Amino acid sequence: MKKEMYALVKETAAPGLTLKKIPVPKMGVGDVLIKIRKTAICGTDMHIFNWDGWSSRTIRPPMTPGHEFVGEIAAMDKYARGFDIGDIVSGEGHIVCKTCRNCMAGRRHLCKNTVGVGVNCDGAFAEYLCLPYENAVKVSKDIPEDVAACFDPLGNAVHTALKFDVAGEDVLITGAGPIGIMAAIIVRHCGCKHIVITDVNDARLELAKKAAPDCYTLNATRDTLNKAIKDLDMKEGFDVGLEMSGNQSAFADMVDYMNSGGKIALLGLHSERTVINWDHVVFNGLTIQGIYGREMFETWYKMMSMLQTGLDIAPVITHRLDARDYEQGFAAMNSGKSGKVILDWSKIGEEA
Ligand code: NAD
Ligand code: ZN
């Protein structure tokens, strides 16, 4: 086993990441050591890369970010269970305390003491990642590695899209980012009626159209949802809303265009002072459900089952790069035009 590995390190409290050699992490009790094959870049990694207000309050350099990954089990502590060396795994990036009320009740996604991989501890932008065995998830061999590297955001999309029954329903998705587009593909797989997806960025809407061809795309800077309702000959409002933009006006519009009794699953991260029409919520009996992370591990089970029965999110992946070209990957993400960006770690460190 190597003693040193390459990792993308946030060295100081400033923008950027540095590819450098650091020690291979040491396993603790019950840990598995994962040899990373591929990682995907998340919006959270962009905050860390760009060093904005949230990251300066949250991140303690030096540290290694990254939490969307696929790899293979390279070593296991003697207390790790359920895996063999060589198993292909992805993993849940929320490490939970196992002792709070929600953890004890099996609602681990609601743990009060969650530690975020690649946020509060070292993450996956490296040749090796250490993870509690309970967080590792075996990946079925028929699932492409690029797709498995996206399990974390795909899990967000699955958790949100399956929160309410969408079969036969008209679904509004606000925000055609990677997660919004994955949600469109999922609700189609689950038998919804119309899908309307909105964004303010035409490149994102084009990607949505390519990845989920029968969804109705709408640029919220040019048109209102009235146009979608008219074009689709919808008689009433939307039955289910999936808020995936984190934008105040998108959320406010969603609330206004819901049918009575409509249900909204809220994944997008909003400012504390976001304003919506509360009268509309009350008089129309709307349900608004916050969504955090992925259910451990029901979301993972459903996600894998759907991928094995025809769900295809590969069109959301727009860039595949060698990890040494990470700067191109972060630039693509910063452009606002990309879908998921994959970094391949399989060639890096071969010379060592
Ligand atoms: P993203 O930033 O790539 O996508 C958001 C999209 O919303 C962008 O394409 C943007 O152009 C669009 N948008 C902005 N203003 C809009 C408007 N007025 N109307 C419609 N669309 C608008 O983000 P993502 O990675 O796809 O994630 C989606 C959201 O989910 C983000 O807010 C993210 O922070 C959040 N998130 C939450 C969790 C959780 O556990 N709750 C987990 C992951 C991501
Ligand atoms: Zn807990």
mmCIF file of C-alpha atoms and ligand atoms in Angstrom:
data_model
loop_
_atom_site.group_PDB
_atom_site.id
_atom_site.type_symbol
_atom_site.label_atom_id
_atom_site.label_comp_id
_atom_site.label_asym_id
_atom_site.label_seq_id
_atom_site.Cartn_x
_atom_site.Cartn_y
_atom_site.Cartn_z
ATOM 1 C CA MET A 1 0.000 0.000 0.000
ATOM 2 C CA LYS A 2 1.262 3.444 -0.956
ATOM 3 C CA LYS A 3 2.001 5.901 1.844
ATOM 4 C CA GLU A 4 1.349 8.995 -0.240
ATOM 5 C CA MET A 5 -1.351 9.925 -2.739
ATOM 6 C CA TYR A 6 -2.419 12.796 -4.917
ATOM 7 C CA ALA A 7 -5.334 14.918 -3.681
ATOM 8 C CA LEU A 8 -6.981 18.206 -4.579
ATOM 9 C CA VAL A 9 -6.304 20.230 -1.460
ATOM 10 C CA LYS A 10 -7.751 23.503 -0.214
ATOM 11 C CA GLU A 11 -4.467 24.652 1.295
ATOM 12 C CA THR A 12 -5.363 28.109 2.552
ATOM 13 C CA ALA A 13 -8.410 30.322 3.044
ATOM 14 C CA ALA A 14 -8.392 31.529 -0.580
ATOM 15 C CA PRO A 15 -9.894 30.572 -3.975
ATOM 16 C CA GLY A 16 -8.661 27.499 -5.887
ATOM 17 C CA LEU A 17 -7.448 23.969 -5.127
ATOM 18 C CA THR A 18 -3.949 22.483 -5.424
ATOM 19 C CA LEU A 19 -3.157 19.015 -6.742
ATOM 20 C CA LYS A 20 -0.459 17.755 -4.396
ATOM 21 C CA LYS A 21 0.818 14.693 -2.578
ATOM 22 C CA ILE A 22 -0.458 14.100 0.944
ATOM 23 C CA PRO A 23 -0.433 11.005 3.194
ATOM 24 C CA VAL A 24 -2.937 8.222 2.373
ATOM 25 C CA PRO A 25 -5.630 8.495 5.127
ATOM 26 C CA LYS A 26 -5.414 5.993 7.986
ATOM 27 C CA MET A 27 -8.454 3.832 8.662
ATOM 28 C CA GLY A 28 -10.221 4.150 12.007
ATOM 29 C CA VAL A 29 -12.349 1.465 13.681
ATOM 30 C CA GLY A 30 -14.899 0.091 11.183
ATOM 31 C CA ASP A 31 -13.546 2.094 8.239
ATOM 32 C CA VAL A 32 -13.035 1.009 4.654
ATOM 33 C CA LEU A 33 -10.331 2.508 2.451
ATOM 34 C CA ILE A 34 -11.672 3.243 -1.034
ATOM 35 C CA LYS A 35 -9.419 3.617 -4.085
ATOM 36 C CA ILE A 36 -11.216 6.383 -5.955
ATOM 37 C CA ARG A 37 -11.959 5.757 -9.623
ATOM 38 C CA LYS A 38 -14.202 8.691 -10.520
ATOM 39 C CA THR A 39 -15.577 11.752 -8.790
ATOM 40 C CA ALA A 40 -18.186 14.312 -9.818
ATOM 41 C CA ILE A 41 -18.102 18.008 -8.972
ATOM 42 C CA CYS A 42 -20.990 19.350 -6.863
ATOM 43 C CA GLY A 43 -22.238 22.905 -6.243
ATOM 44 C CA THR A 44 -20.813 22.578 -2.717
ATOM 45 C CA ASP A 45 -17.345 21.920 -4.186
ATOM 46 C CA MET A 46 -17.779 25.087 -6.258
ATOM 47 C CA HIS A 47 -18.444 27.110 -3.096
ATOM 48 C CA ILE A 48 -15.247 25.650 -1.614
ATOM 49 C CA PHE A 49 -13.265 26.175 -4.843
ATOM 50 C CA ASN A 50 -14.450 29.783 -5.216
ATOM 51 C CA TRP A 51 -14.088 30.441 -1.444
ATOM 52 C CA ASP A 52 -17.337 32.306 -0.814
ATOM 53 C CA GLY A 53 -18.918 33.449 2.473
ATOM 54 C CA TRP A 54 -20.359 30.015 3.280
ATOM 55 C CA SER A 55 -17.033 28.219 2.784
ATOM 56 C CA SER A 56 -15.027 30.774 4.771
ATOM 57 C CA ARG A 57 -17.450 30.185 7.669
ATOM 58 C CA THR A 58 -17.545 26.392 7.268
ATOM 59 C CA ILE A 59 -14.300 24.998 5.825
ATOM 60 C CA ARG A 60 -11.091 24.631 7.837
ATOM 61 C CA PRO A 61 -8.046 24.416 5.506
ATOM 62 C CA PRO A 62 -5.972 22.447 4.853
ATOM 63 C CA MET A 63 -8.577 19.913 3.752
ATOM 64 C CA THR A 64 -9.627 17.804 0.758
ATOM 65 C CA PRO A 65 -13.166 18.435 -0.608
ATOM 66 C CA GLY A 66 -15.320 16.076 -2.753
ATOM 67 C CA HIS A 67 -18.202 13.770 -1.823
ATOM 68 C CA GLU A 68 -19.540 12.414 -5.142
ATOM 69 C CA PHE A 69 -17.531 9.328 -5.999
ATOM 70 C CA VAL A 70 -17.188 5.747 -7.098
ATOM 71 C CA GLY A 71 -14.231 3.552 -6.267
ATOM 72 C CA GLU A 72 -13.151 0.140 -5.135
ATOM 73 C CA ILE A 73 -12.539 -1.281 -1.680
ATOM 74 C CA ALA A 74 -8.747 -1.325 -1.250
ATOM 75 C CA ALA A 75 -8.546 -2.198 2.463
ATOM 76 C CA MET A 76 -10.863 -2.792 5.405
ATOM 77 C CA ASP A 77 -10.560 -2.413 9.163
ATOM 78 C CA LYS A 78 -11.251 -5.707 10.954
ATOM 79 C CA TYR A 79 -14.600 -4.354 12.242
ATOM 80 C CA ALA A 80 -15.865 -3.391 8.759
ATOM 81 C CA ARG A 81 -18.624 -5.735 7.546
ATOM 82 C CA GLY A 82 -20.356 -6.620 4.295
ATOM 83 C CA PHE A 83 -17.624 -5.875 1.756
ATOM 84 C CA ASP A 84 -14.785 -7.666 0.005
ATOM 85 C CA ILE A 85 -11.574 -6.196 -1.350
ATOM 86 C CA GLY A 86 -12.236 -5.105 -4.937
ATOM 87 C CA ASP A 87 -15.972 -4.386 -4.465
ATOM 88 C CA ILE A 88 -17.091 -1.326 -6.422
ATOM 89 C CA VAL A 89 -18.676 1.176 -4.072
ATOM 90 C CA SER A 90 -20.092 4.651 -3.870
ATOM 91 C CA GLY A 91 -21.118 6.061 -0.534
ATOM 92 C CA GLU A 92 -23.271 8.279 1.587
ATOM 93 C CA GLY A 93 -21.466 11.533 2.348
ATOM 94 C CA HIS A 94 -23.407 12.236 5.539
ATOM 95 C CA ILE A 95 -21.703 10.517 8.468
ATOM 96 C CA VAL A 96 -24.263 10.279 11.273
ATOM 97 C CA CYS A 97 -23.877 10.007 15.056
ATOM 98 C CA LYS A 98 -25.943 6.785 15.536
ATOM 99 C CA THR A 99 -27.027 8.032 18.986
ATOM 100 C CA CYS A 100 -29.477 10.944 18.522
ATOM 101 C CA ARG A 101 -33.247 10.345 18.543
ATOM 102 C CA ASN A 102 -33.588 10.296 14.752
ATOM 103 C CA CYS A 103 -30.610 7.999 14.253
ATOM 104 C CA MET A 104 -31.982 5.625 16.890
ATOM 105 C CA ALA A 105 -35.345 5.624 15.093
ATOM 106 C CA GLY A 106 -33.709 4.795 11.752
ATOM 107 C CA ARG A 107 -34.205 8.292 10.306
ATOM 108 C CA ARG A 108 -30.524 8.808 9.753
ATOM 109 C CA HIS A 109 -30.973 11.526 7.120
ATOM 110 C CA LEU A 110 -32.386 13.684 9.946
ATOM 111 C CA CYS A 111 -29.399 13.190 12.291
ATOM 112 C CA LYS A 112 -28.695 16.354 14.294
ATOM 113 C CA ASN A 113 -24.957 15.740 14.331
ATOM 114 C CA THR A 114 -24.205 14.964 10.681
ATOM 115 C CA VAL A 115 -20.585 15.304 9.554
ATOM 116 C CA GLY A 116 -20.200 16.042 5.834
ATOM 117 C CA VAL A 117 -17.540 14.151 3.874
ATOM 118 C CA GLY A 118 -15.456 16.693 1.951
ATOM 119 C CA VAL A 119 -16.878 19.529 4.071
ATOM 120 C CA ASN A 120 -16.269 18.791 7.755
ATOM 121 C CA CYS A 121 -13.654 16.104 7.100
ATOM 122 C CA ASP A 122 -11.398 15.067 4.197
ATOM 123 C CA GLY A 123 -13.243 13.999 1.067
ATOM 124 C CA ALA A 124 -13.067 12.152 -2.221
ATOM 125 C CA PHE A 125 -10.987 14.406 -4.498
ATOM 126 C CA ALA A 126 -8.041 12.103 -3.878
ATOM 127 C CA GLU A 127 -6.670 8.709 -4.824
ATOM 128 C CA TYR A 128 -8.021 7.240 -1.567
ATOM 129 C CA LEU A 129 -10.958 7.995 0.741
ATOM 130 C CA CYS A 130 -11.562 6.609 4.232
ATOM 131 C CA LEU A 131 -15.220 6.026 5.115
ATOM 132 C CA PRO A 132 -17.160 4.192 7.871
ATOM 133 C CA TYR A 133 -18.276 0.886 6.347
ATOM 134 C CA GLU A 134 -21.905 1.772 7.139
ATOM 135 C CA ASN A 135 -21.616 4.660 4.654
ATOM 136 C CA ALA A 136 -20.255 2.615 1.752
ATOM 137 C CA VAL A 137 -22.779 1.295 -0.785
ATOM 138 C CA LYS A 138 -22.018 -1.587 -3.139
ATOM 139 C CA VAL A 139 -22.627 -0.665 -6.774
ATOM 140 C CA SER A 140 -24.148 -3.243 -9.051
ATOM 141 C CA LYS A 141 -21.801 -4.127 -11.947
ATOM 142 C CA ASP A 142 -24.350 -3.183 -14.615
ATOM 143 C CA ILE A 143 -24.332 0.482 -13.554
ATOM 144 C CA PRO A 144 -21.763 2.615 -15.464
ATOM 145 C CA GLU A 145 -19.054 4.146 -13.257
ATOM 146 C CA ASP A 146 -19.768 7.692 -14.492
ATOM 147 C CA VAL A 147 -23.345 7.299 -13.321
ATOM 148 C CA ALA A 148 -22.303 5.764 -9.996
ATOM 149 C CA ALA A 149 -20.040 8.794 -9.411
ATOM 150 C CA CYS A 150 -23.258 10.879 -9.476
ATOM 151 C CA PHE A 151 -25.167 8.839 -6.863
ATOM 152 C CA ASP A 152 -25.060 11.632 -4.306
ATOM 153 C CA PRO A 153 -26.929 14.264 -6.409
ATOM 154 C CA LEU A 154 -29.006 11.572 -8.114
ATOM 155 C CA GLY A 155 -30.027 10.526 -4.602
ATOM 156 C CA ASN A 156 -31.086 14.122 -3.855
ATOM 157 C CA ALA A 157 -33.200 14.056 -7.015
ATOM 158 C CA VAL A 158 -34.697 10.630 -6.198
ATOM 159 C CA HIS A 159 -35.433 11.591 -2.578
ATOM 160 C CA THR A 160 -37.215 14.777 -3.738
ATOM 161 C CA ALA A 161 -39.021 13.284 -6.750
ATOM 162 C CA LEU A 162 -40.369 10.291 -4.803
ATOM 163 C CA LYS A 163 -41.525 12.305 -1.777
ATOM 164 C CA PHE A 164 -45.003 12.580 -3.284
ATOM 165 C CA ASP A 165 -46.922 10.325 -5.647
ATOM 166 C CA VAL A 166 -46.268 11.606 -9.180
ATOM 167 C CA ALA A 167 -48.011 8.885 -11.217
ATOM 168 C CA GLY A 168 -50.519 10.591 -13.546
ATOM 169 C CA GLU A 169 -49.765 14.020 -12.025
ATOM 170 C CA ASP A 170 -48.667 17.313 -13.588
ATOM 171 C CA VAL A 171 -45.232 18.144 -12.197
ATOM 172 C CA LEU A 172 -43.479 21.511 -12.078
ATOM 173 C CA ILE A 173 -39.698 21.526 -11.581
ATOM 174 C CA THR A 174 -38.076 24.914 -10.953
ATOM 175 C CA GLY A 175 -34.327 24.905 -11.762
ATOM 176 C CA ALA A 176 -32.806 22.876 -14.605
ATOM 177 C CA GLY A 177 -29.492 22.341 -12.852
ATOM 178 C CA PRO A 178 -28.143 18.768 -12.853
ATOM 179 C CA ILE A 179 -30.458 17.790 -9.986
ATOM 180 C CA GLY A 180 -33.550 19.373 -11.566
ATOM 181 C CA ILE A 181 -32.879 17.602 -14.865
ATOM 182 C CA MET A 182 -32.299 14.269 -13.107
ATOM 183 C CA ALA A 183 -35.622 14.820 -11.291
ATOM 184 C CA ALA A 184 -37.361 15.318 -14.668
ATOM 185 C CA ILE A 185 -35.975 11.988 -15.892
ATOM 186 C CA ILE A 186 -37.088 10.285 -12.664
ATOM 187 C CA VAL A 187 -40.684 11.579 -12.642
ATOM 188 C CA ARG A 188 -41.039 10.517 -16.280
ATOM 189 C CA HIS A 189 -39.770 7.037 -15.296
ATOM 190 C CA CYS A 190 -42.388 7.040 -12.519
ATOM 191 C CA GLY A 191 -45.306 7.755 -14.850
ATOM 192 C CA CYS A 192 -46.197 11.406 -14.311
ATOM 193 C CA LYS A 193 -48.356 13.298 -16.846
ATOM 194 C CA HIS A 194 -46.855 16.661 -17.885
ATOM 195 C CA ILE A 195 -43.418 17.850 -16.757
ATOM 196 C CA VAL A 196 -42.675 21.561 -16.902
ATOM 197 C CA ILE A 197 -39.115 22.567 -16.061
ATOM 198 C CA THR A 198 -38.064 26.200 -15.705
ATOM 199 C CA ASP A 199 -34.724 27.971 -15.632
ATOM 200 C CA VAL A 200 -33.289 31.366 -16.520
ATOM 201 C CA ASN A 201 -30.387 29.872 -18.472
ATOM 202 C CA ASP A 202 -31.074 28.628 -22.026
ATOM 203 C CA ALA A 203 -28.044 26.290 -22.020
ATOM 204 C CA ARG A 204 -29.512 24.474 -19.020
ATOM 205 C CA LEU A 205 -32.945 24.268 -20.655
ATOM 206 C CA GLU A 206 -31.387 22.818 -23.818
ATOM 207 C CA LEU A 207 -29.664 20.168 -21.725
ATOM 208 C CA ALA A 208 -33.006 19.410 -20.029
ATOM 209 C CA LYS A 209 -34.647 19.007 -23.433
ATOM 210 C CA LYS A 210 -31.899 16.621 -24.540
ATOM 211 C CA ALA A 211 -31.938 14.532 -21.362
ATOM 212 C CA ALA A 212 -35.717 14.449 -20.839
ATOM 213 C CA PRO A 213 -37.094 15.044 -24.357
ATOM 214 C CA ASP A 214 -40.797 15.173 -23.523
ATOM 215 C CA CYS A 215 -40.526 17.783 -20.785
ATOM 216 C CA TYR A 216 -41.800 21.286 -21.485
ATOM 217 C CA THR A 217 -39.018 23.817 -20.954
ATOM 218 C CA LEU A 218 -39.695 27.425 -20.011
ATOM 219 C CA ASN A 219 -37.318 30.347 -19.588
ATOM 220 C CA ALA A 220 -38.658 32.298 -16.608
ATOM 221 C CA THR A 221 -37.027 35.521 -17.813
ATOM 222 C CA ARG A 222 -39.168 35.440 -20.989
ATOM 223 C CA ASP A 223 -42.406 33.617 -20.148
ATOM 224 C CA THR A 224 -44.693 32.962 -17.214
ATOM 225 C CA LEU A 225 -46.101 29.592 -16.226
ATOM 226 C CA ASN A 226 -49.417 30.697 -17.790
ATOM 227 C CA LYS A 227 -47.864 29.927 -21.160
ATOM 228 C CA ALA A 228 -47.006 26.354 -20.145
ATOM 229 C CA ILE A 229 -50.479 25.775 -18.718
ATOM 230 C CA LYS A 230 -52.084 27.092 -21.915
ATOM 231 C CA ASP A 231 -49.740 25.239 -24.309
ATOM 232 C CA LEU A 232 -50.250 21.952 -22.478
ATOM 233 C CA ASP A 233 -53.998 22.510 -22.174
ATOM 234 C CA MET A 234 -53.812 21.970 -18.432
ATOM 235 C CA LYS A 235 -57.120 22.748 -16.743
ATOM 236 C CA GLU A 236 -55.895 23.370 -13.213
ATOM 237 C CA GLY A 237 -52.527 24.081 -11.577
ATOM 238 C CA PHE A 238 -49.626 21.731 -10.907
ATOM 239 C CA ASP A 239 -50.190 18.760 -8.612
ATOM 240 C CA VAL A 240 -46.580 18.295 -7.516
ATOM 241 C CA GLY A 241 -43.778 20.886 -7.386
ATOM 242 C CA LEU A 242 -40.081 20.082 -7.062
ATOM 243 C CA GLU A 243 -38.172 23.240 -6.139
ATOM 244 C CA MET A 244 -34.583 22.804 -7.298
ATOM 245 C CA SER A 245 -33.340 26.319 -8.015
ATOM 246 C CA GLY A 246 -32.917 27.909 -4.593
ATOM 247 C CA ASN A 247 -34.304 31.049 -6.244
ATOM 248 C CA GLN A 248 -36.933 33.094 -4.450
ATOM 249 C CA SER A 249 -39.039 34.092 -7.450
ATOM 250 C CA ALA A 250 -39.026 30.511 -8.779
ATOM 251 C CA PHE A 251 -40.367 29.253 -5.448
ATOM 252 C CA ALA A 252 -42.924 32.080 -5.202
ATOM 253 C CA ASP A 253 -44.167 31.299 -8.749
ATOM 254 C CA MET A 254 -44.391 27.611 -7.901
ATOM 255 C CA VAL A 255 -46.612 28.335 -4.906
ATOM 256 C CA ASP A 256 -48.861 30.563 -7.052
ATOM 257 C CA TYR A 257 -49.317 27.958 -9.780
ATOM 258 C CA MET A 258 -50.073 24.906 -7.625
ATOM 259 C CA ASN A 259 -53.459 23.214 -7.787
ATOM 260 C CA SER A 260 -55.482 23.101 -4.562
ATOM 261 C CA GLY A 261 -54.106 20.334 -2.409
ATOM 262 C CA GLY A 262 -50.807 20.464 -4.330
ATOM 263 C CA LYS A 263 -47.606 19.200 -2.801
ATOM 264 C CA ILE A 264 -44.189 20.853 -2.968
ATOM 265 C CA ALA A 265 -40.887 19.143 -2.183
ATOM 266 C CA LEU A 266 -38.269 21.781 -1.454
ATOM 267 C CA LEU A 267 -34.648 20.796 -2.137
ATOM 268 C CA GLY A 268 -33.252 24.175 -3.269
ATOM 269 C CA LEU A 269 -31.460 26.111 -0.569
ATOM 270 C CA HIS A 270 -33.220 29.433 0.026
ATOM 271 C CA SER A 271 -32.274 32.475 1.999
ATOM 272 C CA GLU A 272 -33.964 32.674 5.383
ATOM 273 C CA ARG A 273 -36.084 35.604 4.248
ATOM 274 C CA THR A 274 -37.600 34.114 1.088
ATOM 275 C CA VAL A 275 -41.131 35.482 0.604
ATOM 276 C CA ILE A 276 -44.042 33.413 -0.742
ATOM 277 C CA ASN A 277 -47.803 33.964 -0.834
ATOM 278 C CA TRP A 278 -48.793 32.263 2.437
ATOM 279 C CA ASP A 279 -52.495 32.912 1.780
ATOM 280 C CA HIS A 280 -52.138 30.678 -1.239
ATOM 281 C CA VAL A 281 -50.558 27.953 0.885
ATOM 282 C CA VAL A 282 -53.321 28.146 3.522
ATOM 283 C CA PHE A 283 -56.436 28.628 1.371
ATOM 284 C CA ASN A 284 -55.357 25.968 -1.125
ATOM 285 C CA GLY A 285 -54.201 23.473 1.472
ATOM 286 C CA LEU A 286 -50.707 23.152 0.010
ATOM 287 C CA THR A 287 -48.100 20.878 1.557
ATOM 288 C CA ILE A 288 -44.475 22.074 1.593
ATOM 289 C CA GLN A 289 -41.926 19.429 2.539
ATOM 290 C CA GLY A 290 -38.233 20.242 3.060
ATOM 291 C CA ILE A 291 -35.828 17.631 1.670
ATOM 292 C CA TYR A 292 -32.323 17.070 2.987
ATOM 293 C CA GLY A 293 -29.811 14.636 1.574
ATOM 294 C CA ARG A 294 -30.874 11.080 0.879
ATOM 295 C CA GLU A 295 -32.767 8.585 3.018
ATOM 296 C CA MET A 296 -30.270 6.063 4.366
ATOM 297 C CA PHE A 297 -30.511 3.790 2.609
ATOM 298 C CA GLU A 298 -33.950 3.572 1.071
ATOM 299 C CA THR A 299 -33.134 6.290 -1.482
ATOM 300 C CA TRP A 300 -30.007 4.363 -2.480
ATOM 301 C CA TYR A 301 -32.008 1.161 -2.951
ATOM 302 C CA LYS A 302 -34.647 2.850 -5.113
ATOM 303 C CA MET A 303 -32.055 4.752 -7.124
ATOM 304 C CA MET A 304 -30.200 1.580 -8.002
ATOM 305 C CA SER A 305 -33.406 -0.328 -8.780
ATOM 306 C CA MET A 306 -34.582 2.409 -11.139
ATOM 307 C CA LEU A 307 -31.195 2.520 -12.892
ATOM 308 C CA GLN A 308 -31.465 -1.234 -13.395
ATOM 309 C CA THR A 309 -34.934 -0.877 -14.904
ATOM 310 C CA GLY A 310 -34.232 1.764 -17.534
ATOM 311 C CA LEU A 311 -33.651 5.077 -15.739
ATOM 312 C CA ASP A 312 -30.874 6.790 -17.697
ATOM 313 C CA ILE A 313 -29.240 9.908 -16.306
ATOM 314 C CA ALA A 314 -26.076 9.656 -18.443
ATOM 315 C CA PRO A 315 -27.193 12.568 -20.704
ATOM 316 C CA VAL A 316 -26.819 14.896 -17.686
ATOM 317 C CA ILE A 317 -23.045 14.189 -17.724
ATOM 318 C CA THR A 318 -21.492 16.769 -20.064
ATOM 319 C CA HIS A 319 -17.771 16.613 -19.207
ATOM 320 C CA ARG A 320 -15.400 13.688 -18.607
ATOM 321 C CA LEU A 321 -11.877 14.796 -17.671
ATOM 322 C CA ASP A 322 -8.683 13.383 -16.239
ATOM 323 C CA ALA A 323 -8.398 14.540 -12.599
ATOM 324 C CA ARG A 324 -5.160 16.334 -13.538
ATOM 325 C CA ASP A 325 -7.312 18.651 -15.699
ATOM 326 C CA TYR A 326 -9.475 19.570 -12.715
ATOM 327 C CA GLU A 327 -9.170 23.303 -13.415
ATOM 328 C CA GLN A 328 -11.040 22.805 -16.720
ATOM 329 C CA GLY A 329 -13.733 20.934 -14.820
ATOM 330 C CA PHE A 330 -14.202 23.673 -12.238
ATOM 331 C CA ALA A 331 -14.236 26.286 -15.026
ATOM 332 C CA ALA A 332 -16.968 24.319 -16.834
ATOM 333 C CA MET A 333 -19.024 24.247 -13.628
ATOM 334 C CA ASN A 334 -18.463 27.981 -13.068
ATOM 335 C CA SER A 335 -19.656 28.703 -16.643
ATOM 336 C CA GLY A 336 -23.205 27.667 -15.648
ATOM 337 C CA LYS A 337 -23.474 25.753 -18.935
ATOM 338 C CA SER A 338 -22.370 22.303 -17.814
ATOM 339 C CA GLY A 339 -24.314 19.368 -16.460
ATOM 340 C CA LYS A 340 -22.349 16.951 -14.286
ATOM 341 C CA VAL A 341 -18.559 17.081 -14.623
ATOM 342 C CA ILE A 342 -16.679 13.815 -13.972
ATOM 343 C CA LEU A 343 -13.000 13.635 -12.954
ATOM 344 C CA ASP A 344 -11.215 10.342 -13.644
ATOM 345 C CA TRP A 345 -8.654 9.395 -10.969
ATOM 346 C CA SER A 346 -7.570 6.086 -12.512
ATOM 347 C CA LYS A 347 -4.430 7.373 -14.228
ATOM 348 C CA ILE A 348 -3.187 9.779 -11.619
ATOM 349 C CA GLY A 349 -0.384 8.544 -9.367
ATOM 350 C CA GLU A 350 0.477 5.649 -11.691
ATOM 351 C CA GLU A 351 4.043 6.871 -11.912
ATOM 352 C CA ALA A 352 4.480 6.675 -8.100
HETATM 353 P P1 NAD B 1 -27.558 24.409 -9.741
HETATM 354 O O1 NAD B 1 -27.159 25.694 -9.101
HETATM 355 O O2 NAD B 1 -26.652 23.786 -10.739
HETATM 356 O O3 NAD B 1 -28.987 24.587 -10.443
HETATM 357 C C1 NAD B 1 -29.908 25.555 -10.071
HETATM 358 C C2 NAD B 1 -30.565 26.050 -11.349
HETATM 359 O O4 NAD B 1 -31.598 26.985 -10.991
HETATM 360 C C3 NAD B 1 -29.582 26.792 -12.270
HETATM 361 O O5 NAD B 1 -29.565 26.179 -13.562
HETATM 362 C C4 NAD B 1 -30.136 28.213 -12.295
HETATM 363 O O6 NAD B 1 -29.947 28.858 -13.546
HETATM 364 C C5 NAD B 1 -31.634 27.954 -12.002
HETATM 365 N N1 NAD B 1 -32.377 29.156 -11.620
HETATM 366 C C6 NAD B 1 -31.923 30.314 -11.078
HETATM 367 N N2 NAD B 1 -32.926 31.202 -10.980
HETATM 368 C C7 NAD B 1 -34.046 30.594 -11.447
HETATM 369 C C8 NAD B 1 -35.403 31.005 -11.591
HETATM 370 N N3 NAD B 1 -35.821 32.232 -11.226
HETATM 371 N N4 NAD B 1 -36.285 30.123 -12.117
HETATM 372 C C9 NAD B 1 -35.890 28.878 -12.484
HETATM 373 N N5 NAD B 1 -34.603 28.451 -12.371
HETATM 374 C C10 NAD B 1 -33.706 29.289 -11.850
HETATM 375 O O7 NAD B 1 -27.872 23.414 -8.547
HETATM 376 P P2 NAD B 1 -28.043 21.818 -8.456
HETATM 377 O O8 NAD B 1 -26.734 21.201 -8.169
HETATM 378 O O9 NAD B 1 -28.857 21.308 -9.594
HETATM 379 O O10 NAD B 1 -28.890 21.780 -7.094
HETATM 380 C C11 NAD B 1 -30.221 22.271 -7.066
HETATM 381 C C12 NAD B 1 -30.527 22.997 -5.746
HETATM 382 O O11 NAD B 1 -30.559 22.039 -4.676
HETATM 383 C C13 NAD B 1 -29.503 24.048 -5.324
HETATM 384 O O12 NAD B 1 -30.203 25.126 -4.687
HETATM 385 C C14 NAD B 1 -28.663 23.316 -4.294
HETATM 386 O O13 NAD B 1 -28.038 24.197 -3.389
HETATM 387 C C15 NAD B 1 -29.708 22.470 -3.621
HETATM 388 N N6 NAD B 1 -29.240 21.235 -2.955
HETATM 389 C C16 NAD B 1 -29.884 20.907 -1.798
HETATM 390 C C17 NAD B 1 -29.566 19.725 -1.172
HETATM 391 C C18 NAD B 1 -30.306 19.317 0.051
HETATM 392 O O14 NAD B 1 -29.936 18.322 0.679
HETATM 393 N N7 NAD B 1 -31.376 20.025 0.405
HETATM 394 C C19 NAD B 1 -28.585 18.856 -1.711
HETATM 395 C C20 NAD B 1 -27.967 19.225 -2.912
HETATM 396 C C21 NAD B 1 -28.321 20.416 -3.536
HETATM 397 ZN ZN ZN B 2 -27.659 11.194 14.873
#
